[in-house]
Tab-separated table of C-alpha atoms in Angstrom:
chain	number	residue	atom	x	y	z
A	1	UNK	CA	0.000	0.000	0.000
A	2	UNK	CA	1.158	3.318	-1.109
A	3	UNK	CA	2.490	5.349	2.108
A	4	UNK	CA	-0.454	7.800	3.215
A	5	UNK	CA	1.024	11.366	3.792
A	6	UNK	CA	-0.862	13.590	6.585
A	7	UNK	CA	-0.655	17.202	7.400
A	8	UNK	CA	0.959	17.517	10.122
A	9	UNK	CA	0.405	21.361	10.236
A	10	UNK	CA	-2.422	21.857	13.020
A	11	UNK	CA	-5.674	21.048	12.795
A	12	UNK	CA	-8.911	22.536	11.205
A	13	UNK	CA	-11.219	25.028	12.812
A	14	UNK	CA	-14.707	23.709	14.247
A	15	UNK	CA	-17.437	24.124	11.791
A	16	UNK	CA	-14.758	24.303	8.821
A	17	UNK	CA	-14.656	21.177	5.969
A	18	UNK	CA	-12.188	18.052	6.183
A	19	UNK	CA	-11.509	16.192	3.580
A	20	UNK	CA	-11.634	12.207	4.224
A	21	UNK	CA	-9.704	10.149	2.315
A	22	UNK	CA	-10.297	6.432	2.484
A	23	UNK	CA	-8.765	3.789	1.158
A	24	UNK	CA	-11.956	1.329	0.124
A	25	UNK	CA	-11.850	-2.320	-0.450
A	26	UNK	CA	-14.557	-4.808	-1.928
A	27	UNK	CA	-13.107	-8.010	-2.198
A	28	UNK	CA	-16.051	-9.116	-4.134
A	29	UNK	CA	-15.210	-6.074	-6.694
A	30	UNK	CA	-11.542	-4.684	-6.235
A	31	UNK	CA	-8.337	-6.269	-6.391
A	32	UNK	CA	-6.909	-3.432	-4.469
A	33	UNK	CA	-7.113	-0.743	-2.395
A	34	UNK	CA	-8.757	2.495	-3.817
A	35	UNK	CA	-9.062	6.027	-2.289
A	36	UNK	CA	-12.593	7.605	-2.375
A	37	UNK	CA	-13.062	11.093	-0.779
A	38	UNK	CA	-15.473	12.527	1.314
A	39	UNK	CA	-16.036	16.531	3.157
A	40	UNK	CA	-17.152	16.743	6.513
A	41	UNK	CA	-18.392	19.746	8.572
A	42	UNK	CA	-15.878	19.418	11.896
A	43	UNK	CA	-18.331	19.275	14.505
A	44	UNK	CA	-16.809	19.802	18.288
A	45	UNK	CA	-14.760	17.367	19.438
A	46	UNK	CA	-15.365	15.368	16.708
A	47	UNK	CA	-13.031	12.219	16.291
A	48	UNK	CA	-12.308	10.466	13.235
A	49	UNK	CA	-14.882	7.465	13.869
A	50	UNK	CA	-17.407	10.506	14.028
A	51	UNK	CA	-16.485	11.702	10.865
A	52	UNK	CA	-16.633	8.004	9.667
A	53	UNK	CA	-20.327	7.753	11.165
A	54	UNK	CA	-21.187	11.088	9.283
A	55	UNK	CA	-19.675	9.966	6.205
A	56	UNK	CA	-22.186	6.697	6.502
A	57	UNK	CA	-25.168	7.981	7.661
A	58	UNK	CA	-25.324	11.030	5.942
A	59	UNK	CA	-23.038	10.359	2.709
A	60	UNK	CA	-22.240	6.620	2.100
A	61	UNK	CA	-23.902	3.594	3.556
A	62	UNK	CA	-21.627	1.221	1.842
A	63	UNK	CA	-18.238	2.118	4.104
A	64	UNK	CA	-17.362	-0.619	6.234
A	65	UNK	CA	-15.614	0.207	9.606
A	66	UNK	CA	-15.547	-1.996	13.099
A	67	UNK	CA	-15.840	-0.053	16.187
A	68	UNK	CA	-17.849	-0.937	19.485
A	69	UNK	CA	-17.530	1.294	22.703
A	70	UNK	CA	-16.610	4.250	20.949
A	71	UNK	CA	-14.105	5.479	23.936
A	72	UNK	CA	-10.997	3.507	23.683
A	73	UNK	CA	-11.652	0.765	25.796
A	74	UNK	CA	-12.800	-1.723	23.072
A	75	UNK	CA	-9.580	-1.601	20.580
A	76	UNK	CA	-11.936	-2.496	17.643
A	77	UNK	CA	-11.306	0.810	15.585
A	78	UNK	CA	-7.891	-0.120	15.340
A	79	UNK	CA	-6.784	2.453	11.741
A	80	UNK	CA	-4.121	3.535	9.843
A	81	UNK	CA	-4.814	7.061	10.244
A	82	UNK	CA	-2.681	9.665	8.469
A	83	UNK	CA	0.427	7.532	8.180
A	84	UNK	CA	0.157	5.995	11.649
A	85	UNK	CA	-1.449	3.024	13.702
A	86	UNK	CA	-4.903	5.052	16.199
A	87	UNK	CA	-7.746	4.071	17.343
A	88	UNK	CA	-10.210	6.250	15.296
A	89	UNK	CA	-12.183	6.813	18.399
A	90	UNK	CA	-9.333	8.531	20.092
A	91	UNK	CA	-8.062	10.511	17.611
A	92	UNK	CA	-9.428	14.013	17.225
A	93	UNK	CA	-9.853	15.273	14.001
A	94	UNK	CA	-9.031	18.833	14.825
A	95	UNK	CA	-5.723	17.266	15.075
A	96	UNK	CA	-4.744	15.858	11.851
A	97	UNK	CA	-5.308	18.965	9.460
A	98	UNK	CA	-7.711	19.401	6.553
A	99	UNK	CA	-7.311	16.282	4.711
A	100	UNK	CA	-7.243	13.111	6.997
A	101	UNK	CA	-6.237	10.104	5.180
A	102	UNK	CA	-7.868	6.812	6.414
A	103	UNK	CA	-6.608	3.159	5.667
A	104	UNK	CA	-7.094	-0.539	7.327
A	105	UNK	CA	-3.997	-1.333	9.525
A	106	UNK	CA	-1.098	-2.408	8.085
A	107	UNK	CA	0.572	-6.154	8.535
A	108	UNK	CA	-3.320	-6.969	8.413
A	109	UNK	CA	-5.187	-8.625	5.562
A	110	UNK	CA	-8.364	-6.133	5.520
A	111	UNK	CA	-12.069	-7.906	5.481
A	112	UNK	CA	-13.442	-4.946	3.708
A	113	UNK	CA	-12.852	-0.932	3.588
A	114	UNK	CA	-11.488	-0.387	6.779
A	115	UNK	CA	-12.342	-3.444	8.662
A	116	UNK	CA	-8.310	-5.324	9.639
A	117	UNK	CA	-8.563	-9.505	9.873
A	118	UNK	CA	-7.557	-9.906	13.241
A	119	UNK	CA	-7.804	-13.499	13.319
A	120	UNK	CA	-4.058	-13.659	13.181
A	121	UNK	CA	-3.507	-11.312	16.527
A	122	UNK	CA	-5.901	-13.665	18.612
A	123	UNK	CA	-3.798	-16.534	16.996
A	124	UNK	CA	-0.519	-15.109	18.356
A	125	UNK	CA	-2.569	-14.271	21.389
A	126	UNK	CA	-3.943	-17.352	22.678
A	127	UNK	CA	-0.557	-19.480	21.591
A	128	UNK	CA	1.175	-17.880	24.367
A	129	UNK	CA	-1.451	-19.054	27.150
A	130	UNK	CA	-2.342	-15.687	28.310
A	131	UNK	CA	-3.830	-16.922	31.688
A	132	UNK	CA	-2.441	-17.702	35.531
A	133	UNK	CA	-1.216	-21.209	35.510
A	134	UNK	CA	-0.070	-22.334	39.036
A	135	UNK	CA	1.197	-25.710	39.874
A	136	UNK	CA	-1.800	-26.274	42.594
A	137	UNK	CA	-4.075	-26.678	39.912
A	138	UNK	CA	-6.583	-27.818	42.646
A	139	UNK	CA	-6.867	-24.310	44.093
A	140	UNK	CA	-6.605	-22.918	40.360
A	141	UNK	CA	-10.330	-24.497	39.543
A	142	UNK	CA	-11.971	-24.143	42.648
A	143	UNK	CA	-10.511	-21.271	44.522
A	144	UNK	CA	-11.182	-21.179	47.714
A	145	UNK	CA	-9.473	-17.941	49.095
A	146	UNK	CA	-7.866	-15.397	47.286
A	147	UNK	CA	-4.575	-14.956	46.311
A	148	UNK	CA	-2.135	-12.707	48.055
A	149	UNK	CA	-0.360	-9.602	46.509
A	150	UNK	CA	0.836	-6.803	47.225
A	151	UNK	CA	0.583	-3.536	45.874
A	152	UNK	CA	4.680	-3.604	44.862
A	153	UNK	CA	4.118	-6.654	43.814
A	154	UNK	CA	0.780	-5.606	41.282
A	155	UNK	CA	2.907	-2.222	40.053
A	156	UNK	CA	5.525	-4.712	38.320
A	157	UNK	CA	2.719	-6.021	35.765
A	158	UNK	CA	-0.418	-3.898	36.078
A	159	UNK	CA	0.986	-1.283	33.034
A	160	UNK	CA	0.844	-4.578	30.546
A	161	UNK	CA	-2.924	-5.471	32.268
A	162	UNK	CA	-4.048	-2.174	29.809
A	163	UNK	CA	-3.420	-4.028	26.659
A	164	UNK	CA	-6.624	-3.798	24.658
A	165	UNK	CA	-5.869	-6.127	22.185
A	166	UNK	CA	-6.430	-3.404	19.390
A	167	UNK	CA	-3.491	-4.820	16.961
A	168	UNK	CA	-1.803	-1.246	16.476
A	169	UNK	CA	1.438	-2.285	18.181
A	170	UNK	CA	1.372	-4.878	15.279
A	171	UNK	CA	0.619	-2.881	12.307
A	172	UNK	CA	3.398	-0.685	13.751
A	173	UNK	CA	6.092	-3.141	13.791
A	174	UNK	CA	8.420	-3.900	11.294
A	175	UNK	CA	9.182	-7.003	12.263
A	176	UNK	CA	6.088	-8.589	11.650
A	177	UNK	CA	5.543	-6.723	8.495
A	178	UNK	CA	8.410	-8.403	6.920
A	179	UNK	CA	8.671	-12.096	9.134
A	180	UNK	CA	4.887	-13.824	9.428
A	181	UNK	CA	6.355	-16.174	12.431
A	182	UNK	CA	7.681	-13.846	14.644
A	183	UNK	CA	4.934	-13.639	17.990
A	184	UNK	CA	4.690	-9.592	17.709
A	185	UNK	CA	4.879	-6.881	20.805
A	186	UNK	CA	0.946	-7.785	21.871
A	187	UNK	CA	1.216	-11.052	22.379
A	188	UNK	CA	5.367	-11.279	23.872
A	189	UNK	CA	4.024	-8.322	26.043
A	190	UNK	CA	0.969	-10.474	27.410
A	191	UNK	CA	3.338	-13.248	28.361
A	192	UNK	CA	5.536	-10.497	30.315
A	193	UNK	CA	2.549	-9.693	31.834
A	194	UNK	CA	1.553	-13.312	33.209
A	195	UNK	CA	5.198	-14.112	33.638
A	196	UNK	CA	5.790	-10.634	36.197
A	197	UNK	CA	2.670	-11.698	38.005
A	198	UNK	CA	3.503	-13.731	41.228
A	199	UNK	CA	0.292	-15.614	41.190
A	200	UNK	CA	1.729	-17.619	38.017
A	201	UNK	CA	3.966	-20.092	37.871
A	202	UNK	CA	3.362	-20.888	34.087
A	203	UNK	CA	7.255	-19.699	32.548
A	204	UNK	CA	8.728	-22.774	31.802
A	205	UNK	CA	5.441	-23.586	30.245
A	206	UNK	CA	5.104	-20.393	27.918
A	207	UNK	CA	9.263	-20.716	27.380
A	208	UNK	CA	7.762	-23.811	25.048
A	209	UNK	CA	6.439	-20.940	22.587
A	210	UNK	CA	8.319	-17.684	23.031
A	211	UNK	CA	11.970	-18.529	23.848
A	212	UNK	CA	12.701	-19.341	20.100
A	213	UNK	CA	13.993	-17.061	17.213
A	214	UNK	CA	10.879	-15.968	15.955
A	215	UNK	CA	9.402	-15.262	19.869
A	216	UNK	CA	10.866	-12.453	22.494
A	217	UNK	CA	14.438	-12.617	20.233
A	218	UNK	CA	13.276	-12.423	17.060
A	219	UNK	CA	12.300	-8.642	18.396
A	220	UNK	CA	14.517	-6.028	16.647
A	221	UNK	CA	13.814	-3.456	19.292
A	222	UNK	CA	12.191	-0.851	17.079
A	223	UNK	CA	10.110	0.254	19.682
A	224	UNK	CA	7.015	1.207	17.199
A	225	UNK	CA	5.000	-0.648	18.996
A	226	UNK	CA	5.279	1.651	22.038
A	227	UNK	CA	4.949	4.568	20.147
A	228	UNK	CA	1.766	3.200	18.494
A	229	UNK	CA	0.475	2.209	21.843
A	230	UNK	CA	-3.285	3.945	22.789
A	231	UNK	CA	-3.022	2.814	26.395
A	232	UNK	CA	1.240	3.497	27.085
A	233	UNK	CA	1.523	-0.519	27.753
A	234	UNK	CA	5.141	0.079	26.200
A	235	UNK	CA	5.709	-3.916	25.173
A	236	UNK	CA	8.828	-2.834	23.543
A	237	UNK	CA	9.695	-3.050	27.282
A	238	UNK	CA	7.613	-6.182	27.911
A	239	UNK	CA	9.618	-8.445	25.265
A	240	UNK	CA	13.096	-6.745	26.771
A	241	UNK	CA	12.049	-7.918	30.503
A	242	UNK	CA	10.708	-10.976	28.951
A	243	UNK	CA	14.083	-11.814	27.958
A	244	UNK	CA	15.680	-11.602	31.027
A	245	UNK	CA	13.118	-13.484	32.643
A	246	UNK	CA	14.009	-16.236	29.973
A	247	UNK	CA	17.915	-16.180	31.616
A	248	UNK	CA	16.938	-15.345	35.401
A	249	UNK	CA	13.687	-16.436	35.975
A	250	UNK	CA	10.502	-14.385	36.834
A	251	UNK	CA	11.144	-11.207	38.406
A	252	UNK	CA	9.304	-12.770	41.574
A	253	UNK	CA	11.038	-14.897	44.174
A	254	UNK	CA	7.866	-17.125	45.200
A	255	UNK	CA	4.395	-17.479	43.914
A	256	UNK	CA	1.614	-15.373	45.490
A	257	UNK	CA	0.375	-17.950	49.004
A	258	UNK	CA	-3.132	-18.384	49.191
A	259	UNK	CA	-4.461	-16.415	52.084
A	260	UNK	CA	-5.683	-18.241	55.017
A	261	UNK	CA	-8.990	-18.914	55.575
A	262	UNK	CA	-10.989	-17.083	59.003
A	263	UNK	CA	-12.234	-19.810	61.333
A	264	UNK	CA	-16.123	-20.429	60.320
A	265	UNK	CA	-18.225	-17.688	61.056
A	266	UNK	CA	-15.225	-15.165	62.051
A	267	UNK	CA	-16.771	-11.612	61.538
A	268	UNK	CA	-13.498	-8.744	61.908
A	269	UNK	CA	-14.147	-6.366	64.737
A	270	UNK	CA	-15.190	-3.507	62.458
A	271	UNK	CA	-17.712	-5.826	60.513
A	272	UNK	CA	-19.205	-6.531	63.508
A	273	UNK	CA	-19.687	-2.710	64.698
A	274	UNK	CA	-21.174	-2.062	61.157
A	275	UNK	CA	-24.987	-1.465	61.188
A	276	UNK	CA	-26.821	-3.870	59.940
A	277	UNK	CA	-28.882	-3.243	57.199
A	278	UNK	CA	-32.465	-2.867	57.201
A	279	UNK	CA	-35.240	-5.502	56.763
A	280	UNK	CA	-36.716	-5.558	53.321
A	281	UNK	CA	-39.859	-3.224	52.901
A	282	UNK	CA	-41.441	-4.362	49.909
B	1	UNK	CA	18.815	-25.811	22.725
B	2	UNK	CA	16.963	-22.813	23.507
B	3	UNK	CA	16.902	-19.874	21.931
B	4	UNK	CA	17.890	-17.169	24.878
B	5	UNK	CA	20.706	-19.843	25.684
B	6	UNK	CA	21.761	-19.496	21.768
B	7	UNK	CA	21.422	-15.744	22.058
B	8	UNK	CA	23.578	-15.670	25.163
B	9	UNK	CA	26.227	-17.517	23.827
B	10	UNK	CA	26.054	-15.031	21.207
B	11	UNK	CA	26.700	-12.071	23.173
B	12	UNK	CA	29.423	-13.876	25.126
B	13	UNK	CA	31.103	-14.184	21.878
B	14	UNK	CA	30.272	-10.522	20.886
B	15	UNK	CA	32.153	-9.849	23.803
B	16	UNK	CA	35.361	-12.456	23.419
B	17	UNK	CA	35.549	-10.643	19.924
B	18	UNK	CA	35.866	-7.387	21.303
B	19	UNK	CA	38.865	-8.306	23.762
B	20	UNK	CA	40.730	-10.716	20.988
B	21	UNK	CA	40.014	-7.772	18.236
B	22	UNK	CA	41.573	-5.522	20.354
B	23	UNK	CA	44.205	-7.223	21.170
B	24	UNK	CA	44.745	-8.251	17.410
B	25	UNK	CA	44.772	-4.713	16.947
B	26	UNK	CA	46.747	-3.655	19.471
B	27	UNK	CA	49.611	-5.988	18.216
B	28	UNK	CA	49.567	-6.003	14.616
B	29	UNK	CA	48.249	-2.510	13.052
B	30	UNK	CA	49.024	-0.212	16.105
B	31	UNK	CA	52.753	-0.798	17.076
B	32	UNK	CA	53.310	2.348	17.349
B	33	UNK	CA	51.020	3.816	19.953
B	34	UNK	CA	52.111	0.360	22.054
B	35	UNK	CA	55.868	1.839	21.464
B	36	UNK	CA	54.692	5.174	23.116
B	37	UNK	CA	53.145	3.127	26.094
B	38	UNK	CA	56.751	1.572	26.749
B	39	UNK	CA	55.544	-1.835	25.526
B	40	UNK	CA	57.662	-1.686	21.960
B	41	UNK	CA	58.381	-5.408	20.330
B	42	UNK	CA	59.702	-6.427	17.018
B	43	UNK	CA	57.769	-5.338	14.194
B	44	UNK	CA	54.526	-8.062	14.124
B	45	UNK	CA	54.893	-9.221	10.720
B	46	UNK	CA	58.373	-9.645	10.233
B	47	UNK	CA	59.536	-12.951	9.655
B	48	UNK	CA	60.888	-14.174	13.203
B	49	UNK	CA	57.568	-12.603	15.105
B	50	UNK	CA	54.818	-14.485	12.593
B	51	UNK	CA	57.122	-17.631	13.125
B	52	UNK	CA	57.504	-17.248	16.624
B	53	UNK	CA	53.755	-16.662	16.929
B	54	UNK	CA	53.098	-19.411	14.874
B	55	UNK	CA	54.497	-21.877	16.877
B	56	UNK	CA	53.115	-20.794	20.491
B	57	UNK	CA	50.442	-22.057	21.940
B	58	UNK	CA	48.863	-19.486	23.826
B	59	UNK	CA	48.893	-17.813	20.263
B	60	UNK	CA	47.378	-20.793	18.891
B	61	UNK	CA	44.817	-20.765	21.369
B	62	UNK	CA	44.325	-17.626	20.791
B	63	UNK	CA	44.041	-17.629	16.930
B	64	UNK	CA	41.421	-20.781	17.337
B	65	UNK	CA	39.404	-18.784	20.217
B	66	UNK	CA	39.205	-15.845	17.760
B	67	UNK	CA	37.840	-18.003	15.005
B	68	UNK	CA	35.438	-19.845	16.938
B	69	UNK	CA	34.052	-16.931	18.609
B	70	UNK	CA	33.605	-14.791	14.941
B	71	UNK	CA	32.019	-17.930	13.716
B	72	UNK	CA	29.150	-18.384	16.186
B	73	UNK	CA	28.855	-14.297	16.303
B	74	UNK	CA	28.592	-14.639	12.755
B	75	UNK	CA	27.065	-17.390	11.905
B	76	UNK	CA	24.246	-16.632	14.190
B	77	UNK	CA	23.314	-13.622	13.147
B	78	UNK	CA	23.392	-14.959	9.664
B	79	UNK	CA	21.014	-17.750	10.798
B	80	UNK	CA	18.673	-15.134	12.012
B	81	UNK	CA	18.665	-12.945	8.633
B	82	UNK	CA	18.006	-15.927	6.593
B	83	UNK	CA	15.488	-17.158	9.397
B	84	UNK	CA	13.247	-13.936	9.132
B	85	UNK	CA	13.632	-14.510	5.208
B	86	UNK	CA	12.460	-18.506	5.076
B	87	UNK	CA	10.636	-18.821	8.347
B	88	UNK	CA	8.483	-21.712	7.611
B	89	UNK	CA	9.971	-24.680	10.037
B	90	UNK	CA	10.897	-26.693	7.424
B	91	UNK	CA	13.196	-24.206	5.963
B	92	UNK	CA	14.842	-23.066	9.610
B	93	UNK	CA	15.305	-26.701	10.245
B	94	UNK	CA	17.212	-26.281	6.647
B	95	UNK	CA	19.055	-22.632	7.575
B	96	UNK	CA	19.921	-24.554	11.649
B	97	UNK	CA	21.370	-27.545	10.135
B	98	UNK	CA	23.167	-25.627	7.371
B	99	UNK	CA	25.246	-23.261	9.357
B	100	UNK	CA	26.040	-25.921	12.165
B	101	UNK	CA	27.567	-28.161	9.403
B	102	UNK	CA	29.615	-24.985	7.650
B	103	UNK	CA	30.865	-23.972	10.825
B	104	UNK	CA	31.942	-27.056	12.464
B	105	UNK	CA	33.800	-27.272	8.793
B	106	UNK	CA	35.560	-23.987	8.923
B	107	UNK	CA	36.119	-24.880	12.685
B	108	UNK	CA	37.540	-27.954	12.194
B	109	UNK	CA	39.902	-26.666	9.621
B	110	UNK	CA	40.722	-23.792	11.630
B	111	UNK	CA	42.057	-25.967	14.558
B	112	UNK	CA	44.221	-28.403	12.212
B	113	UNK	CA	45.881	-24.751	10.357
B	114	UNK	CA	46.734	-23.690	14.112
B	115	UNK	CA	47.719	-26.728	15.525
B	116	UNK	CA	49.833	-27.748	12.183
B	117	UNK	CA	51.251	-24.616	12.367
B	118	UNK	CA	52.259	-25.019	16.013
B	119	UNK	CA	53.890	-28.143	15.579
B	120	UNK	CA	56.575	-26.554	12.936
């Protein structure tokens, strides 16, 4: 795909015209890409997915975009918007000059229009067994306290909880634009993420998958992926701790303990001061 | 074998390099500034100092250390180049048993020049 060139000189006044420029995509009727061009009145605070909504309510019907919570918490509006990796909901258009140029993202096979395949990220996803494993697997299925952790030992991981799973730190990395094996940042980052958490045990397990050339060192260290980053995750950093986990083990000593259970019916002293609350009235 | 232990091994020879290459350097192509430091020697490549070097076995040692740690350094980073090229498993399986065969060849070699050499 032909490199999309934004304007990079401030944005557009509220109730002026932007030009959108989107790259469309039948597969039923086009072999490639082609760019189609829309204007939209800037309304305040309008983001790009509201100038997308605009452009298919008012203009188009037939564009094809995926978004869902509309507030950067979902990851599905994953775009390619004015040269880089954003989440369209999340990306003011007030920002990105008159003419914002819209494309699926890249290192993605796109469905239609703007809609990415992300079959492939939930692949590389789910191979790394993204999930607390812990050798008492008995405790695992049928938990019956909870696990103990401190708040030190939550702040080594809880940054790489934020992932949303929105693909951008893929279709900003090199590597997996030019190597179709390698892992990529959102998935190595996940496995930092279990592996820094002291209620899992699962390393050795995941070191199956990721401590080979095309897991945490086939990354080049480009660090695209943290730039494209909507939530500051920063796996760049995730693969580089990932890797010295793979030499000196998980940055915790010992696995979070199972609290101990209170006797049967053991009430703390401030639970039992607390007011009771009142009888139901209807 | 693993790849971080691979990779490790890797840097450890990145490292070996940079002492033996400096040392190389130091003693063949900067005789001079080693003159100014008080540690002057016959010139390296004239006839008695290659034979005398030749025939020594720390040198030896030395020579075969150098060549064994440029050829994993080397070797391994051409692995990964070609690896990112032809990653299906099939082909790395090709590229792994490819460069393990050239450079036990060129290692093997290696140690019979040096030894050879030290027996004269």
């Amino acid at each position: 795909m032909a490199e999309m060139t934004g304007n990079p000189e401030g944005g557009v006044p509220e109730g002026g015209i932007l030009t959108l420029r989107v790259a469309r995509y039948d597969p039923e009727r086009d072999r490639a890409a082609r760019p189609q061009e829309w204007k939209v009145k800037i309304l305040p605070g309008m983001t790009v997915l509201d100038a997308l909504f605009a452009v298919k309510e008012e203009q188009d019907g037939s564009l094809a975009f995926r978004c869902s919570c509309r507030m950067g918490v979902c990851g599905s509006c994953g775009m390619f918007i004015n040269g880089k990796p954003r989440l369209a909901c999340n990306t003011q258009v007030s920002e990105l000059g008159p003419v914002v140029e819209v494309a699926p993202l890249p290192n993605h096979d796109a469905i239609k229009d703007l809609v990415p395949d992300l079959a492939p990220t939930f692949h590389r996803h789910r191979a790394v067994l993204p999930y607390i494993m812990r050798g008492d697997e008995a405790e695992m299925e049928s938990p019956t306290r909870e696990f103990q952790q401190t708040p030190e030992e939550l702040a080594r991981y809880v940054q790489f909880t934020y992932c949303l799973k929105c693909s951008l730190c893929l279709a900003a990395c090199p590597t997996v634009g030019t190597t179709e094996q390698f892992l990529g940042p959102q998935a190595l980052g996940q496995v930092y993420r279990y592996v820094a958490d002291n209620r899992d045990e699962g390393l050795s397990k995941r070191a199956g998958v990721v401590d080979a050339s095309h897991g945490a060192f086939g990354c080049h260290l480009a660090g695209a992926c943290s730039e494209a980053c909507p939530k500051g995750v920063d796996p760049a950093l995730a693969i580089q701790l990932l890797k010295r986990s793979l030499f000196v083990g998980p940055p915790h000593r010992a696995p979070a303990q199972v609290v101990p259970a209170f006797p049967e019916g053991y009430r703390t002293p401030e639970a039992a001061e607390r007011p009771k609350a009142p009888p139901p009235s209807v | 074998m693993r790849e971080s232990r691979l990779w490790a091994l890797h840097l450890i020879c990145g490292a070996g390099l940079l002492v033996l290459l400096s040392l190389h350097m130091g003693l063949m192509h900067y005789a001079g500034i080693l003159a100014l430091l008080g540690w002057a020697r016959e010139p390296a490549m004239s006839f008695s100092s290659v034979v005398e070097r030749g025939r020594g076995a720390a040198w030896a040692s030395m020579y075969v250390l150098l060549l064994g740690f440029a050829l994993y350094h080397g070797l391994y980073g051409l692995r990964g180049v070609l690896g990112e090229i032809w990653g299906t498993p099939r082909a790395v399986r090709f590229i792994n048993t490819g460069v393990v065969i050239f450079g036990l060849a060129v290692l093997v070699y290696g140690v019979a020049v040096a030894v050879q050499a030290a027996r004269h």
